[in-house]
CSV table of C-alpha atoms in Angstrom, one decimal:
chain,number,residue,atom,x,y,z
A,1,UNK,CA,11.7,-21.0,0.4
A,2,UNK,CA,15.3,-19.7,0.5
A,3,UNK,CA,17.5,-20.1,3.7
A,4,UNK,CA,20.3,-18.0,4.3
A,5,UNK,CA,23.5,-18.0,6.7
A,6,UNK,CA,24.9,-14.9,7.3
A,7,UNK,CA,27.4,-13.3,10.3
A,8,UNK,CA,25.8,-10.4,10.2
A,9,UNK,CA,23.4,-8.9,7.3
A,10,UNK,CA,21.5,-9.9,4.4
A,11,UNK,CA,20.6,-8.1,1.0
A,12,UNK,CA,18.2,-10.1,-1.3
A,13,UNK,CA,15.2,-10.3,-3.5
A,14,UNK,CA,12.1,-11.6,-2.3
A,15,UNK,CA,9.9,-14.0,-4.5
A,16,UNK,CA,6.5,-13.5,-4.4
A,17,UNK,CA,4.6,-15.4,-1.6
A,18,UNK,CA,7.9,-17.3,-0.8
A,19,UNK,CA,9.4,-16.9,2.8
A,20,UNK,CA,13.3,-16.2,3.3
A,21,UNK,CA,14.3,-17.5,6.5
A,22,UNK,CA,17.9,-15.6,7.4
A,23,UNK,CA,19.8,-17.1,9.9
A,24,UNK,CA,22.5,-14.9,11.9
A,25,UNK,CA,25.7,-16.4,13.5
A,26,UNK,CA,26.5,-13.4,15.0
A,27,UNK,CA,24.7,-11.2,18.5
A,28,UNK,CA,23.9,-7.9,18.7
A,29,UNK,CA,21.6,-5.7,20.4
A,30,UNK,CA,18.7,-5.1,17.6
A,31,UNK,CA,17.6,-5.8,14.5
A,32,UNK,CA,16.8,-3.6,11.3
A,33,UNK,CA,15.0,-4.9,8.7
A,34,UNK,CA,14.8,-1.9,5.1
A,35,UNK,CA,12.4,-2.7,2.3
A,36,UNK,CA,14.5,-1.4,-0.6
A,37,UNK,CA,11.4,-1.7,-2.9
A,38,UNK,CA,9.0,0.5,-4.1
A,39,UNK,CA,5.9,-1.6,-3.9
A,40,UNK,CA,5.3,-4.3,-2.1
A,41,UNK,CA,4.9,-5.0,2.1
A,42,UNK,CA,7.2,-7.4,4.0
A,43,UNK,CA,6.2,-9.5,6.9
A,44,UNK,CA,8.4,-10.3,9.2
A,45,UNK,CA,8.8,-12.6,12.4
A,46,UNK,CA,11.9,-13.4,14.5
A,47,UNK,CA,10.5,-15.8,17.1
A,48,UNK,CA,11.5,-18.6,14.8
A,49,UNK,CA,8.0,-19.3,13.4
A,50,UNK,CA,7.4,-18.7,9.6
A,51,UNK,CA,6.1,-15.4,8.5
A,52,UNK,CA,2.8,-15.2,6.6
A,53,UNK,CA,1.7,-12.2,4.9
A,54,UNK,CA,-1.2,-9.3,6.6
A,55,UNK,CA,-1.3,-12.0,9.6
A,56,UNK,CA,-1.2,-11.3,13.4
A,57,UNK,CA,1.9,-11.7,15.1
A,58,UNK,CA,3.9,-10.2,12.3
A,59,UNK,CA,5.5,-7.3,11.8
A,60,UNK,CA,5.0,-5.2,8.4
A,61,UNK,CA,7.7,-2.6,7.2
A,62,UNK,CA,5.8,-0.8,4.0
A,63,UNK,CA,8.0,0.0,0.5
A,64,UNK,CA,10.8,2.2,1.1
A,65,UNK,CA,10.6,2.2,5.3
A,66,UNK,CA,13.0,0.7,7.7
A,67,UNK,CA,11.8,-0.6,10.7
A,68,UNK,CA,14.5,-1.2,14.0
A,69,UNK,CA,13.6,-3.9,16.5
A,70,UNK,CA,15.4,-3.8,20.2
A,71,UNK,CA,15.9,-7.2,20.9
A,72,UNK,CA,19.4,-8.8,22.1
A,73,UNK,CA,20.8,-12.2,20.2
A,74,UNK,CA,18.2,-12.6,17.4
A,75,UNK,CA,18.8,-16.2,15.6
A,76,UNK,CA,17.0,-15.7,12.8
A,77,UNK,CA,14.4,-13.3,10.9
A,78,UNK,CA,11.8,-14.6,8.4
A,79,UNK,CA,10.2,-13.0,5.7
A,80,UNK,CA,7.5,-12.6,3.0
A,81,UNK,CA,6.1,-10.5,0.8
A,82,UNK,CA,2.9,-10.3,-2.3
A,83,UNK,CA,5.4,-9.0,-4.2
A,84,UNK,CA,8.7,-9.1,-5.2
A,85,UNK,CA,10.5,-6.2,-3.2
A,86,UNK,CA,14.5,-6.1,-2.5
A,87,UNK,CA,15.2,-6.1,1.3
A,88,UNK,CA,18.1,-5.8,4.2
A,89,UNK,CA,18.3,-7.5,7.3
A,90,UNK,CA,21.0,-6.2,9.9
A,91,UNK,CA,21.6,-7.5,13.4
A,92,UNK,CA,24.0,-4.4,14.9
């Protein structure tokens, strides 16, 4: 599991069945998480509970998509994947 501290965005590699749990020290309004990979799905979960991959409760942004979440002061985003795919986590 890797844990990360960031003010406001994160670019990183995912390892395979391993959550990331970012941790922003900065607000903002939303948050945008972009797979940058061409195969493999992230998970995702920012209600500070672990994400677990093709589970209820978790959001899923494919290979190559973005996906933008309206949601004001988010503390912290985690993430996993099958795979190995390259991500981005922004709070704006």
């Amino acid at each position: 599991m890797a844990v990360y501290s960031v003010q406001t965005a994160k670019h990183a590699t995912l390892v395979a069945a391993t959550v990331d749990t970012v941790t922003f020290t900065a607000g903002g309004t939303g948050l945008r998480i972009r797979n940058r990979g061409t195969v493999g799905d992230i998970y995702f979960r920012f209600d500070g509970t672990a994400a677990v991959s093709v589970a209820d409760d978790n959001y899923f942004v494919g290979p190559g998509e973005s996906l933008t979440v309206d949601q004001k002061n988010v503390p912290s985003v985690s993430l996993i994947s099958a795979g190995t795919p390259a991500y981005s986590v922004e709070v704006y």
